[in-house]
PDB file of C-alpha atoms in Angstrom:
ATOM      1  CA  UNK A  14     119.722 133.992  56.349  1.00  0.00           C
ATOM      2  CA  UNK A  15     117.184 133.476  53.528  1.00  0.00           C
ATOM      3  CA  UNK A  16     113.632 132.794  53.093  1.00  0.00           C
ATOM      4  CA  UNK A  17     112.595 134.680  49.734  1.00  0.00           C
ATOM      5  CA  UNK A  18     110.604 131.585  47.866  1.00  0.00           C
ATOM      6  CA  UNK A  19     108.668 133.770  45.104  1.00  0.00           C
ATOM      7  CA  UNK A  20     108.841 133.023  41.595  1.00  0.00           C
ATOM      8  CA  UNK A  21     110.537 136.823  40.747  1.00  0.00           C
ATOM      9  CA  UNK A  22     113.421 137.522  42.763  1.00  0.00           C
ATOM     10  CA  UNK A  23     114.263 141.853  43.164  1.00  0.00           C
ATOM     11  CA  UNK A  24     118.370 141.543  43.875  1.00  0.00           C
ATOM     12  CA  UNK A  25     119.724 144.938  45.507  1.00  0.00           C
ATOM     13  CA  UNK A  26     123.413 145.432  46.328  1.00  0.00           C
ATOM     14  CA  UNK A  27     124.535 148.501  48.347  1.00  0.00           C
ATOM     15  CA  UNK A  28     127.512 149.487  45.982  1.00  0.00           C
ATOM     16  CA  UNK A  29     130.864 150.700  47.835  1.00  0.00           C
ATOM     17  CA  UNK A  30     130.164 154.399  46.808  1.00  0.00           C
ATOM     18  CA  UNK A  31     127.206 154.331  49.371  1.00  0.00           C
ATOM     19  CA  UNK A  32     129.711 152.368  52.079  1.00  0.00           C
ATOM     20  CA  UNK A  33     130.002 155.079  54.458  1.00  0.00           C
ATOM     21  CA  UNK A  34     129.646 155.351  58.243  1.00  0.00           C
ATOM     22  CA  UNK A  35     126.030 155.953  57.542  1.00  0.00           C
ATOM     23  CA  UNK A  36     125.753 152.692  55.275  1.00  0.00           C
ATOM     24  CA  UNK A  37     124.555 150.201  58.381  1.00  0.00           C
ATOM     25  CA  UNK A  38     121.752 152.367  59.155  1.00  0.00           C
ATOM     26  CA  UNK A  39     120.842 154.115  55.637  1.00  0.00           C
ATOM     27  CA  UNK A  40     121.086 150.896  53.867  1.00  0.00           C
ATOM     28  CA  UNK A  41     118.336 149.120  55.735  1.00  0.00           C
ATOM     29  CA  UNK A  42     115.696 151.910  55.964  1.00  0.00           C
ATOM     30  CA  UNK A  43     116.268 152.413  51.981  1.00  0.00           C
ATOM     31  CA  UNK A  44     115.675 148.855  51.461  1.00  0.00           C
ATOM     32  CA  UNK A  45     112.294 149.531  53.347  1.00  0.00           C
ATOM     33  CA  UNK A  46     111.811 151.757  50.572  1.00  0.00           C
ATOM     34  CA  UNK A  47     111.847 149.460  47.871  1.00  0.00           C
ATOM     35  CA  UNK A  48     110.325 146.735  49.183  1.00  0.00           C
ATOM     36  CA  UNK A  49     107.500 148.663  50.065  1.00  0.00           C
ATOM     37  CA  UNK A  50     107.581 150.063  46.457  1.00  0.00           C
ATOM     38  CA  UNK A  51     107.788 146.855  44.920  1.00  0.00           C
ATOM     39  CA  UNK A  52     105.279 145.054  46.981  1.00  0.00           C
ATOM     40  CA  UNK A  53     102.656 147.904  46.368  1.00  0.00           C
ATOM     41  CA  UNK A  54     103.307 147.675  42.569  1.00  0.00           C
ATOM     42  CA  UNK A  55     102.800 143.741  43.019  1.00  0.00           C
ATOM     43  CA  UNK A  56      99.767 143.490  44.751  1.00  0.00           C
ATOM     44  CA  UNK A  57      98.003 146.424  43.018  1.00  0.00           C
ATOM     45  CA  UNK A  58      98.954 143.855  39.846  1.00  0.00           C
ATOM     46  CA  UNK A  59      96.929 141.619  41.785  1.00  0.00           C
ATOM     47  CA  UNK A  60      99.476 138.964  41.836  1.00  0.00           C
ATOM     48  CA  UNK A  61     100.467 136.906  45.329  1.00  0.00           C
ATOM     49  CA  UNK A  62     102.866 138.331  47.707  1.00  0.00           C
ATOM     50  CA  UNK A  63     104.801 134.983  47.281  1.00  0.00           C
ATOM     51  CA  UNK A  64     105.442 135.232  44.691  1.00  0.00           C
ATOM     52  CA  UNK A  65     107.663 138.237  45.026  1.00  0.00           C
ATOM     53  CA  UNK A  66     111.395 137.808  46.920  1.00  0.00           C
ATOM     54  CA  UNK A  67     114.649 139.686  47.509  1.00  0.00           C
ATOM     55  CA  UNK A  68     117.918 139.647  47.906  1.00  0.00           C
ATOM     56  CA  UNK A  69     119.585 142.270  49.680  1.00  0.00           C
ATOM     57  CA  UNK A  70     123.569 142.559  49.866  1.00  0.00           C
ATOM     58  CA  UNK A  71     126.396 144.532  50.236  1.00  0.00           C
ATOM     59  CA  UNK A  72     129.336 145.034  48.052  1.00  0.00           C
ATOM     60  CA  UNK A  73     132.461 142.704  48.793  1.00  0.00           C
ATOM     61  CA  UNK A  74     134.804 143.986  51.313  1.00  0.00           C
ATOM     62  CA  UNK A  75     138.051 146.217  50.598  1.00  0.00           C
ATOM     63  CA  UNK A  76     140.099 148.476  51.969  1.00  0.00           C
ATOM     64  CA  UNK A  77     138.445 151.400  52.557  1.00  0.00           C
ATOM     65  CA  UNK A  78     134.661 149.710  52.895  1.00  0.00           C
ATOM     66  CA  UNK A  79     133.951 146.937  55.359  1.00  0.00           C
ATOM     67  CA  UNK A  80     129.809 145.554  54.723  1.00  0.00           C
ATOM     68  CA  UNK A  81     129.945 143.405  58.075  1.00  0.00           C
ATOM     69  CA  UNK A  82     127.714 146.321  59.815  1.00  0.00           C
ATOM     70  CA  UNK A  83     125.523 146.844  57.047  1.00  0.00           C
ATOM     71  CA  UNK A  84     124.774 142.925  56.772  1.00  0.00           C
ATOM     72  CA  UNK A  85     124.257 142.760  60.250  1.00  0.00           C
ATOM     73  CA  UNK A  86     121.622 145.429  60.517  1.00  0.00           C
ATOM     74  CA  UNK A  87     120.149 143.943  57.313  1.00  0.00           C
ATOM     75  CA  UNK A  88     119.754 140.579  59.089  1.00  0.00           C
ATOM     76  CA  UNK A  89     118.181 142.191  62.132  1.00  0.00           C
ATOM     77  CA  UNK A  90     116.068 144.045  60.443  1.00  0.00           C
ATOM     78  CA  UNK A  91     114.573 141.072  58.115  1.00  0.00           C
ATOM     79  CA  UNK A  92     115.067 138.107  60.484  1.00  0.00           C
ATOM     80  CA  UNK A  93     111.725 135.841  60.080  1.00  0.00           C
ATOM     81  CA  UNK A  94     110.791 137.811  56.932  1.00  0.00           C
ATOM     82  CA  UNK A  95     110.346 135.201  54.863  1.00  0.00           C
ATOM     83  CA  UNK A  96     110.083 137.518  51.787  1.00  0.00           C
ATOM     84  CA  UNK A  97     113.603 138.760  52.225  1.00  0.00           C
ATOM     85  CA  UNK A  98     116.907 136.894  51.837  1.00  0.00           C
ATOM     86  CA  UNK A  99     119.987 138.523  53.305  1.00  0.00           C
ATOM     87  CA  UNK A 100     123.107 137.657  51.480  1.00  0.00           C
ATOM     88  CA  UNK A 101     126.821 137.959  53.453  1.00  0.00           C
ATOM     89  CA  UNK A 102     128.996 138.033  49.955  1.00  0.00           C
ATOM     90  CA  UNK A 103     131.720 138.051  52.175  1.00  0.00           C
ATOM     91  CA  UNK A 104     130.781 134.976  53.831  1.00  0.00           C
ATOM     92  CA  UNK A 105     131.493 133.317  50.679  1.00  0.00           C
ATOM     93  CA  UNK A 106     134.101 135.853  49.157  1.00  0.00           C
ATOM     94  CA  UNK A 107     135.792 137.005  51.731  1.00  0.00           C
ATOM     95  CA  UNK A 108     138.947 139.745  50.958  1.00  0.00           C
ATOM     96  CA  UNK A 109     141.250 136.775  51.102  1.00  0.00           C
ATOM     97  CA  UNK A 110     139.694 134.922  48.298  1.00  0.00           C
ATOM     98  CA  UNK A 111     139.420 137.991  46.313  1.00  0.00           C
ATOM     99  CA  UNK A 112     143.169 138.689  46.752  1.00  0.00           C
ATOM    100  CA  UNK A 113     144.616 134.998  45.882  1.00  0.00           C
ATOM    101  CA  UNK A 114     142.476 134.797  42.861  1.00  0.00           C
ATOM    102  CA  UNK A 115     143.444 138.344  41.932  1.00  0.00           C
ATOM    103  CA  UNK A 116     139.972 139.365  41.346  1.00  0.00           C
ATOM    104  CA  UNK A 117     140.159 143.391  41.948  1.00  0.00           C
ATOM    105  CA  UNK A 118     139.832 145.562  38.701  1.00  0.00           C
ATOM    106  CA  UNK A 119     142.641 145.258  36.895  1.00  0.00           C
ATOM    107  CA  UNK A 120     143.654 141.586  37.721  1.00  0.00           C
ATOM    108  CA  UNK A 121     145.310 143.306  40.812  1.00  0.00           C
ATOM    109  CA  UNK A 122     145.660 141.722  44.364  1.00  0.00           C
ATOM    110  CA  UNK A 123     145.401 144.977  45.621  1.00  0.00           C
ATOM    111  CA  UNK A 124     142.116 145.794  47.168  1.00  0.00           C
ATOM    112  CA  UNK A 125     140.210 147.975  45.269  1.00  0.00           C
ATOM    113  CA  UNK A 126     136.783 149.422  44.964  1.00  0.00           C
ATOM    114  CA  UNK A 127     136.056 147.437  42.180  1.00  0.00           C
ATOM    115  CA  UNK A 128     136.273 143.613  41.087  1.00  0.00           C
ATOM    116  CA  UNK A 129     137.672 142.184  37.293  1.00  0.00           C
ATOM    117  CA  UNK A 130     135.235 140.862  34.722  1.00  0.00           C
ATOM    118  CA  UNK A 131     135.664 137.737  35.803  1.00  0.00           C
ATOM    119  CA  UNK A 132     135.758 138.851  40.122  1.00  0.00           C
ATOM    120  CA  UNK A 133     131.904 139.845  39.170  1.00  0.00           C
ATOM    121  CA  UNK A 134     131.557 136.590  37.772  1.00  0.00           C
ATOM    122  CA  UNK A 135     132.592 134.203  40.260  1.00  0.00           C
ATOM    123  CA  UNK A 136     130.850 136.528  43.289  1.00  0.00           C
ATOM    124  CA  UNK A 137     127.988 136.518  41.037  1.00  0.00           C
ATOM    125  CA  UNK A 138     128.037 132.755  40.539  1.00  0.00           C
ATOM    126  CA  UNK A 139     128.847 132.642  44.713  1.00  0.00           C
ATOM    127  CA  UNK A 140     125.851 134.427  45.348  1.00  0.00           C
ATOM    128  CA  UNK A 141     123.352 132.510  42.708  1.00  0.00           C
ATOM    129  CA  UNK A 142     124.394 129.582  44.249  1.00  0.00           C
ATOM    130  CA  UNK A 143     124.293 130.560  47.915  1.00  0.00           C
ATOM    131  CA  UNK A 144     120.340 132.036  47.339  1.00  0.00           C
ATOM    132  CA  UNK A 145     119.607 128.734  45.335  1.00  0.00           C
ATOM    133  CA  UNK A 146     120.616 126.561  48.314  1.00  0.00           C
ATOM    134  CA  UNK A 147     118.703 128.519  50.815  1.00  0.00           C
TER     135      UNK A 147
END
């Protein structure tokens, strides 16, 4: 679910090393955080708040780190917010997709904690494209 329209878009990704149990709750009150930070930072620049968006995510699935109850909370927590774009990578790259196109480090089908060189690029690419058409 997306909204953020502003000219400078703040992109935060909850890495897998912060995917514990915790993660669905800790993630979203963190984000509060730096929003916050960055909003007070804008305005006291004296430019618009709509000028200022973000995009929150959460690393792509694997084995040992599952982001559906992160995104969820994220998208409760921001739903009507039009300054803040949730982003499900695994809507669009789901474990599956990683695997066929071999896209864990290494060029391994093997889920891993980490993508290639080129599984950051096509997520990355997945997710430009995915905020753009929002």
């Amino acid at each position: 679910n997306a909204g953020g329209a502003g000219t400078v878009m703040v992109f935060c990704n909850m890495g897998t090393n912060d995917g514990t149990s915790n993660a669905a709750v800790n993630y979203p009150t963190a984000a509060d955080t730096i929003i916050s930070q960055f909003n007070k930072a804008w305005n006291e620049l004296g430019y618009p708040a709509d000028q200022l968006a973000f995009v929150l995510t959460a690393s792509a699935a694997w084995t040992s780190f599952d982001p559906s109850p992160t995104i969820g909370n994220l998208q409760a927590a921001y739903s009507g917010n039009r300054q803040v774009s949730v982003f499900d990578i695994n809507a669009v790259a789901p474990q599956s997709y990683l695997v066929a196109n071999s896209y864990y480090a290494g060029g391994s089908a093997t889920p891993s904690a980490h993508l290639s060189g080129p599984g950051y690029k096509a997520v990355s690419k997945l997710i430009l494209d995915g905020v753009a058409s929002t």
